[in-house]
PDB file of C-alpha atoms and ligand atoms in Angstrom:
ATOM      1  CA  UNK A 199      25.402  25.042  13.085  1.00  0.00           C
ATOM      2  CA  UNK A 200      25.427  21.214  11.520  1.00  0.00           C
ATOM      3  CA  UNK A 201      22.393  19.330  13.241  1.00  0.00           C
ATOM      4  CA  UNK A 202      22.097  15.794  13.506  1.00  0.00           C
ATOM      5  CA  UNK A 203      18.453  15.413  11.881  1.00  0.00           C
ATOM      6  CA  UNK A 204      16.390  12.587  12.647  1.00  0.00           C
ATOM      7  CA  UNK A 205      13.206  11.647  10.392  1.00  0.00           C
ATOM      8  CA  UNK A 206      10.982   9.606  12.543  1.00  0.00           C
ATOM      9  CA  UNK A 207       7.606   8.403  10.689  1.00  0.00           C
ATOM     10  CA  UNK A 208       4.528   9.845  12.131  1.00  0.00           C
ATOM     11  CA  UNK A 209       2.277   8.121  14.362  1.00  0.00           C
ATOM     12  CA  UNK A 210       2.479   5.458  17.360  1.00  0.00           C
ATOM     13  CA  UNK A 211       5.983   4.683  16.350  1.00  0.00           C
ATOM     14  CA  UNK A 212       7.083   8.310  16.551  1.00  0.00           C
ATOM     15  CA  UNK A 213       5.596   8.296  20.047  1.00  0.00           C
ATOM     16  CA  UNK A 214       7.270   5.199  21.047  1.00  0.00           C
ATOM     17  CA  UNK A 215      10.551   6.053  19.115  1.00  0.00           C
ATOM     18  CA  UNK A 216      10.586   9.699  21.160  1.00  0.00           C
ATOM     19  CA  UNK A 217       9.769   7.711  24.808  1.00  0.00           C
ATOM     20  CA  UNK A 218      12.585   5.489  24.305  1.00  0.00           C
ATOM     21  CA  UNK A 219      15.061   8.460  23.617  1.00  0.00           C
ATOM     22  CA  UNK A 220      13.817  10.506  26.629  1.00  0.00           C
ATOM     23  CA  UNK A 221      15.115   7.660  28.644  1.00  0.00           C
ATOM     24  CA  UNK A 222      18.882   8.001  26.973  1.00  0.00           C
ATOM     25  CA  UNK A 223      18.601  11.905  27.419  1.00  0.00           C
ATOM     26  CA  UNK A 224      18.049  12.664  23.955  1.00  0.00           C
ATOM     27  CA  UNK A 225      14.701  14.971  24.699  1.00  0.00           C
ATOM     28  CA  UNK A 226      12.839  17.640  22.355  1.00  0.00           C
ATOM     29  CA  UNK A 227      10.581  19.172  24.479  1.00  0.00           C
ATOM     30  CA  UNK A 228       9.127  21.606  21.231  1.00  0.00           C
ATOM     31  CA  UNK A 229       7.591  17.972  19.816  1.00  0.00           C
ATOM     32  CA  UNK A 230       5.315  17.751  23.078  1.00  0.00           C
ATOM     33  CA  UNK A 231       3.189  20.200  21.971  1.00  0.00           C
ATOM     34  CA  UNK A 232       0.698  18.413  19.993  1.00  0.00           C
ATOM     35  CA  UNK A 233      -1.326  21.094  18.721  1.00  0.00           C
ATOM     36  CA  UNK A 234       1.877  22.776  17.217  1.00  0.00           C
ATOM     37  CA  UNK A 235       1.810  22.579  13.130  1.00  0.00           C
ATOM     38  CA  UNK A 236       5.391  23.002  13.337  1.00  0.00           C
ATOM     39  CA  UNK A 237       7.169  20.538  10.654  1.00  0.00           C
ATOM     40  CA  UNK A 238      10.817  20.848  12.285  1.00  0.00           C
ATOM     41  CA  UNK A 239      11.796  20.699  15.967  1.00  0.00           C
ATOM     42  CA  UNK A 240      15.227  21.157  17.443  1.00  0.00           C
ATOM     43  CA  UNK A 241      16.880  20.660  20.688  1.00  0.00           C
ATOM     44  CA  UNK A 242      19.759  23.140  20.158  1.00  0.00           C
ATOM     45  CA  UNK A 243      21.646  22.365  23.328  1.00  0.00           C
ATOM     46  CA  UNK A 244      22.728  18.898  21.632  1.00  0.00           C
ATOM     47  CA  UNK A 245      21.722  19.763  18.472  1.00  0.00           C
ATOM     48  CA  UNK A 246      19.427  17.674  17.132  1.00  0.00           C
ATOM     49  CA  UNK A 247      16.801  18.222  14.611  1.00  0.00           C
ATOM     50  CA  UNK A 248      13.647  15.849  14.388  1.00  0.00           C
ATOM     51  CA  UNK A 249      11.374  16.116  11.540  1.00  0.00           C
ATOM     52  CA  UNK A 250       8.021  13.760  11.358  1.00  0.00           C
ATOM     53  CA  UNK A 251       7.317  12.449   7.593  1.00  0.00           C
ATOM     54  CA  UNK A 252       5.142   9.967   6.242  1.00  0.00           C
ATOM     55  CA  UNK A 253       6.555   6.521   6.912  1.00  0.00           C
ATOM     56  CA  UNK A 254       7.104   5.674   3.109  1.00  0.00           C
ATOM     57  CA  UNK A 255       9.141   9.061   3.174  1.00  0.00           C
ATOM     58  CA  UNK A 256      11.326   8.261   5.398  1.00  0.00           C
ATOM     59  CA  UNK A 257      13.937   5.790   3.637  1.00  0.00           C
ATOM     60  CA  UNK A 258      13.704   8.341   0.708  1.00  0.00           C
ATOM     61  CA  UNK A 259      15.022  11.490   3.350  1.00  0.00           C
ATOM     62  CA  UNK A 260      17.733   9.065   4.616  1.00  0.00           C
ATOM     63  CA  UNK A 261      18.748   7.830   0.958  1.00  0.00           C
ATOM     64  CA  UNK A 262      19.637  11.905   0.238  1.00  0.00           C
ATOM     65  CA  UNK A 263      21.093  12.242   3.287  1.00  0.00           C
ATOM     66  CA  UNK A 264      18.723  14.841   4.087  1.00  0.00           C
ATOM     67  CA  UNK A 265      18.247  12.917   7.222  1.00  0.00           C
ATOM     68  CA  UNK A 266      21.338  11.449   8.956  1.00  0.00           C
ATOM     69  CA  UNK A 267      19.253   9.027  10.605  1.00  0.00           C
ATOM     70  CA  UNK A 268      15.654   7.475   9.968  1.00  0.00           C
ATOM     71  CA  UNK A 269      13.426   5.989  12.642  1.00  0.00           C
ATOM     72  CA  UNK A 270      10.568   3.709  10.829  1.00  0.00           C
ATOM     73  CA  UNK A 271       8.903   0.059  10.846  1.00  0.00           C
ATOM     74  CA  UNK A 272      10.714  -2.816   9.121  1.00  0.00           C
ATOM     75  CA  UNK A 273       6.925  -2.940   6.830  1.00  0.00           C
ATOM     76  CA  UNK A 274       7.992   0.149   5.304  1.00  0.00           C
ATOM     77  CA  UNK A 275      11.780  -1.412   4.417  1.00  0.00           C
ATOM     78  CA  UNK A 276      10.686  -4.605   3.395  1.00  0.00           C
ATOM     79  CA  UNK A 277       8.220  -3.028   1.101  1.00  0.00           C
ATOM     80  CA  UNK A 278      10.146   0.047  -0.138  1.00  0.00           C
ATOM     81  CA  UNK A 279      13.581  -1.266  -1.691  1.00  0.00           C
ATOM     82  CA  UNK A 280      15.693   2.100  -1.002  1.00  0.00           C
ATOM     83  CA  UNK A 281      19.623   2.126  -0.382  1.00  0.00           C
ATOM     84  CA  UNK A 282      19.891   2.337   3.160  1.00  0.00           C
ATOM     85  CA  UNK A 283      21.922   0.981   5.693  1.00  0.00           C
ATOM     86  CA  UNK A 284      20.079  -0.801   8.529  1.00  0.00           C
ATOM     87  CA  UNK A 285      21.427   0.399  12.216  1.00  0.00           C
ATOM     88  CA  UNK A 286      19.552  -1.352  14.569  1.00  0.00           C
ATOM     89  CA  UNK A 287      16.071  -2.865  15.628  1.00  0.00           C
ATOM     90  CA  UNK A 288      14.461  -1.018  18.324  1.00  0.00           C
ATOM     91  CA  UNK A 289      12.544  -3.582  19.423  1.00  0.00           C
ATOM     92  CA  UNK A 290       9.141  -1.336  19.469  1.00  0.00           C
ATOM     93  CA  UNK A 291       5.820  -1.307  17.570  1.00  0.00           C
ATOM     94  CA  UNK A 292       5.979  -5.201  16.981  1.00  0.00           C
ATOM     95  CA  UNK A 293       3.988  -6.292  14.478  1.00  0.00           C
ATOM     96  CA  UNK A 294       2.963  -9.818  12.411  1.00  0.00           C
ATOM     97  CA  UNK A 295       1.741  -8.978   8.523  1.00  0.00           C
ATOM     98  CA  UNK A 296      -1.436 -10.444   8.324  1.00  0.00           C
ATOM     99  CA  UNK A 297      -4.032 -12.207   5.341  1.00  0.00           C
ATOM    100  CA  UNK A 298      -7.298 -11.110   6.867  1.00  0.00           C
ATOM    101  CA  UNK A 299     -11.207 -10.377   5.499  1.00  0.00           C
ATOM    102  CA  UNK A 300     -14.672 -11.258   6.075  1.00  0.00           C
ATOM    103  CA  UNK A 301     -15.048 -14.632   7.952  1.00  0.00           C
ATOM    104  CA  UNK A 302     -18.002 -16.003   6.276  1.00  0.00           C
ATOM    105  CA  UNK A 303     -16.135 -14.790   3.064  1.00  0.00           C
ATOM    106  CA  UNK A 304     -12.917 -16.697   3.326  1.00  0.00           C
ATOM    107  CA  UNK A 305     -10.378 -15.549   0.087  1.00  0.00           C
ATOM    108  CA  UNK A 306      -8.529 -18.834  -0.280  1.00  0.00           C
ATOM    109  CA  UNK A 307     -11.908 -20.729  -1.076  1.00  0.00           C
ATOM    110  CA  UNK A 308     -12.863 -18.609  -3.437  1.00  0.00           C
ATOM    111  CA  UNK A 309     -12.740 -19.623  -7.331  1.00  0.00           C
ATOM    112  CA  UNK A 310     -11.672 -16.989  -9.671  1.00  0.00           C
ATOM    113  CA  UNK A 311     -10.597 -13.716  -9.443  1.00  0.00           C
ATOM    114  CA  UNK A 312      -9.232 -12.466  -5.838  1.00  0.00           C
ATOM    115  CA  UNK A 313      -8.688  -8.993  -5.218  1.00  0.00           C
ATOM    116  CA  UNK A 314      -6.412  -7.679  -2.227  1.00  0.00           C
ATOM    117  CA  UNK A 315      -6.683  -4.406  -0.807  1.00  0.00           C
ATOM    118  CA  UNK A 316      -3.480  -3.252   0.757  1.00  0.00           C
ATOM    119  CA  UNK A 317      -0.750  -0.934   1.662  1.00  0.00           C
ATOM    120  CA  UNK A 318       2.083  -3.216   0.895  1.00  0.00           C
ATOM    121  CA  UNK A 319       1.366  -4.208  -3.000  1.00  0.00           C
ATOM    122  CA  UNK A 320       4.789  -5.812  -3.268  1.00  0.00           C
ATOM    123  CA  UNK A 321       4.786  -7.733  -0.263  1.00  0.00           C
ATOM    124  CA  UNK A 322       1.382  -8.949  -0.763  1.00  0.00           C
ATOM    125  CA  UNK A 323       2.234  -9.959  -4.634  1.00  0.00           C
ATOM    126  CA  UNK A 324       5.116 -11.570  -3.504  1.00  0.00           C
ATOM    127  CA  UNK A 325       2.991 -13.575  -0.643  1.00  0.00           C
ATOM    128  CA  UNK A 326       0.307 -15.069  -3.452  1.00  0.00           C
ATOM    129  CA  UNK A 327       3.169 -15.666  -5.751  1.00  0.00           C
ATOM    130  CA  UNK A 328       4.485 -18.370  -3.676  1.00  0.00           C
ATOM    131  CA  UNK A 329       1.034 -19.654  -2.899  1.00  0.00           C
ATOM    132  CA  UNK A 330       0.691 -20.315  -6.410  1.00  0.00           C
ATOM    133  CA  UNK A 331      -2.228 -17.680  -6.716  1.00  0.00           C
ATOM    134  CA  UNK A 332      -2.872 -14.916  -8.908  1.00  0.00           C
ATOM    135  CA  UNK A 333      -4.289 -11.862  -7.663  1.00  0.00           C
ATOM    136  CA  UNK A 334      -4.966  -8.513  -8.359  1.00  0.00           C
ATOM    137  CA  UNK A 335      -3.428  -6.085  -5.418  1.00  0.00           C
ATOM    138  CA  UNK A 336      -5.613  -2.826  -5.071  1.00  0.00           C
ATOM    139  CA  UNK A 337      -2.994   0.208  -3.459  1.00  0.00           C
ATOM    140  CA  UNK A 338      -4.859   1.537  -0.529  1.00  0.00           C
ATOM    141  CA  UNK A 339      -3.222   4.043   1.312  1.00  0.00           C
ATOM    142  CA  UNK A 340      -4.814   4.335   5.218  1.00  0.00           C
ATOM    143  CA  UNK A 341      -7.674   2.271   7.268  1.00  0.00           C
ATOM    144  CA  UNK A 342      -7.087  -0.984   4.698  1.00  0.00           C
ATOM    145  CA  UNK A 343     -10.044  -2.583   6.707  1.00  0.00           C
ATOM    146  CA  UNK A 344     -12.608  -0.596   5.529  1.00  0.00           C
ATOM    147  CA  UNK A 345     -11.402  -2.153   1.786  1.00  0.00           C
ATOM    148  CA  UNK A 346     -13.585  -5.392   2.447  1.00  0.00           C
ATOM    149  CA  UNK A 347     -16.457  -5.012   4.419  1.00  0.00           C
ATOM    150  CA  UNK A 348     -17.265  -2.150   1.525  1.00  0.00           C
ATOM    151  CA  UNK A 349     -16.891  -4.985  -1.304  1.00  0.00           C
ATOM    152  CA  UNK A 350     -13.925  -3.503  -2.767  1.00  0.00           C
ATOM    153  CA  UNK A 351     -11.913  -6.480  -2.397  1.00  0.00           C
ATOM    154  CA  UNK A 352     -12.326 -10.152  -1.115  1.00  0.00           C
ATOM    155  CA  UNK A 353      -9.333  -9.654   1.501  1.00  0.00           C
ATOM    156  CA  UNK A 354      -6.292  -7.208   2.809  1.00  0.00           C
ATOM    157  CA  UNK A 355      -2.615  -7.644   3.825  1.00  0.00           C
ATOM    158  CA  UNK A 356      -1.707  -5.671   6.180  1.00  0.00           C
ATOM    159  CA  UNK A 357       0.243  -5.208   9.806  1.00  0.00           C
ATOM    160  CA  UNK A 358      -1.643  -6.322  13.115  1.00  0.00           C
ATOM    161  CA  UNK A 359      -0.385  -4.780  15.868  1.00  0.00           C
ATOM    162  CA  UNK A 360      -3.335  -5.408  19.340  1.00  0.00           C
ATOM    163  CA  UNK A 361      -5.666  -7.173  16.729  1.00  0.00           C
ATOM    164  CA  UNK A 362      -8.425  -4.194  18.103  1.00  0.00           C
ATOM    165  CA  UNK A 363      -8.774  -2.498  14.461  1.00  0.00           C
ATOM    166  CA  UNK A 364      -9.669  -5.770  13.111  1.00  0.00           C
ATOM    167  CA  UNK A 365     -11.982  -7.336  15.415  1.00  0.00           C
ATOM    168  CA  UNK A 366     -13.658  -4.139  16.283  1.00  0.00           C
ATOM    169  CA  UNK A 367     -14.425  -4.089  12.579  1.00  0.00           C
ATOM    170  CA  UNK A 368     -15.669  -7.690  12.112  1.00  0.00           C
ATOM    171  CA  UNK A 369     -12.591  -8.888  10.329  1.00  0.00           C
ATOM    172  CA  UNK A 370     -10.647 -12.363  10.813  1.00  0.00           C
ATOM    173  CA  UNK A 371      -7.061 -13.539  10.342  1.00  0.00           C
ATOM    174  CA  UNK A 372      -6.583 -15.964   7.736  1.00  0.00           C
ATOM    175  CA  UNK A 373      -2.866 -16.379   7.453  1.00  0.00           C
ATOM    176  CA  UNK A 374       0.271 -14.782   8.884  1.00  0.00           C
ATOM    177  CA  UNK A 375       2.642 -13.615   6.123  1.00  0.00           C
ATOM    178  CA  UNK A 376       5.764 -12.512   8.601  1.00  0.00           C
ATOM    179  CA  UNK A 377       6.527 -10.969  11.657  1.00  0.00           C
TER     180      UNK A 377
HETATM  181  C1  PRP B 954      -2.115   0.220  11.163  1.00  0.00           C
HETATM  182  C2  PRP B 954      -2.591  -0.952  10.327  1.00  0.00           C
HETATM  183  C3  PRP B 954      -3.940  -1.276  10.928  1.00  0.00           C
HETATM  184  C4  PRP B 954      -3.728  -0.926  12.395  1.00  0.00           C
HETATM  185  C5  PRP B 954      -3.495  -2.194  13.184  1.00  0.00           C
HETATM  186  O1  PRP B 954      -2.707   1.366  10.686  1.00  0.00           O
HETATM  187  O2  PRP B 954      -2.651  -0.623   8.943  1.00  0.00           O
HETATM  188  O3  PRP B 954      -4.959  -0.501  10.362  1.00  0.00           O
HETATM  189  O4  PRP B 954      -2.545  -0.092  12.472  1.00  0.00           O
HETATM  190  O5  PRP B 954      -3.281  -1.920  14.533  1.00  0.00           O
HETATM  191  P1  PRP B 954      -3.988  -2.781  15.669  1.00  0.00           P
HETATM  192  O6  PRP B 954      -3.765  -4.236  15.350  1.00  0.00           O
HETATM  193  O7  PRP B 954      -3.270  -2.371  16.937  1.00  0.00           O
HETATM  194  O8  PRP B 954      -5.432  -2.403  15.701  1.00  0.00           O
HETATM  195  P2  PRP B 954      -2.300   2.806  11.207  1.00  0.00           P
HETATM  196  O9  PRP B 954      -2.750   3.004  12.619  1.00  0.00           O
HETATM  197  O10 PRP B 954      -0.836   2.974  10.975  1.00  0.00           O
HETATM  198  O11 PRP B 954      -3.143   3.794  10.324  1.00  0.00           O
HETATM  199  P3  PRP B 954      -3.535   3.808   8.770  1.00  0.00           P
HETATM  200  O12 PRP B 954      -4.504   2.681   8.545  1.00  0.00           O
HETATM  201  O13 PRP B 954      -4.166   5.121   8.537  1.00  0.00           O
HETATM  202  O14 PRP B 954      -2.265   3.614   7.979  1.00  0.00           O
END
């Protein structure tokens, strides 16, 4: 049997994402089982196939059509640069990209070499380019905020969703890069 296979990137979207279909009937009931180490899930009545990947893997499943359709956050597209064709915007897991670090230890005062810890290198090289500033962008893969108040660099870019990871962890907004 040909399944339609979804590749949904793992995480709070991939709750969200799953919610929303529920309410349009489209329903795995296999993926509820959180303790399940399963890596594929299907709903063979309307045969579907889910599968939950890292979200920088999901472009790459859609761009060898090993997934017919991807589910993942517009961060991971603006940053990625794979062929894809964009559907639609779901309208969840809202976001702003943010400049952010230490308040008493504010990066855009700072004279001579800034280092940025973050998840999105190119977006973040792209931001200081048009500020005029040269920086070096540290590749940090999960929990950017812990980058700064460790001394490994002087700020981050990354996505602010509440705000909670950031306050709870003593870190300020210094600039908004893009929604
Ligand atoms: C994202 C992001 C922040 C956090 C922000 O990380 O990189 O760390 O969410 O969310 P908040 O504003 O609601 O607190 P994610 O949860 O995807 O985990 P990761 O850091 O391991 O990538």
């Amino acid at each position: 049997m040909r399944y339609l296979t979804f590749a949904l990137a793992k995480g709070r979207l991939a709750d969200k994402t799953l919610a929303l279909f529920e309410q349009i009937g489209i329903t795995c009931e296999e993926m509820k089982d959180k303790t399940s180490r399963k890596l594929i899930f299907t709903n063979e009545e309307l045969g579907f196939r889910f599968f939950l990947a890292k979200a920088g893997d999901v472009p790459t499943y859609v761009e060898y059509g090993a997934a017919d359709i991807g589910v993942v956050g517009k961060d991971t597209l603006l940053e990625g640069g794979k062929d894809y064709y964009e559907m639609l915007d779901l309208g969840i897991g809202k976001c702003k990209f943010i400049v952010a670090g230490l308040r008493e230890h504010n990066l855009f005062d700072k004279v001579g070499h800034v280092k940025i810890g973050t998840k999105y290198p190119n977006i973040a090289k792209q931001y200081f380019l048009e500020k005029g500033m040269d920086v070096e962008c540290i590749k940090i893969d999960g929990s950017v905020e812990l980058a700064p108040i460790l001394g490994l660099c002087d700020g981050i870019v990354d996505i602010m969703e509440t705000g909670t990871t950031l306050k709870e962890n003593g870190l300020v907004v210094f600039d908004t890069v893009c929604d």
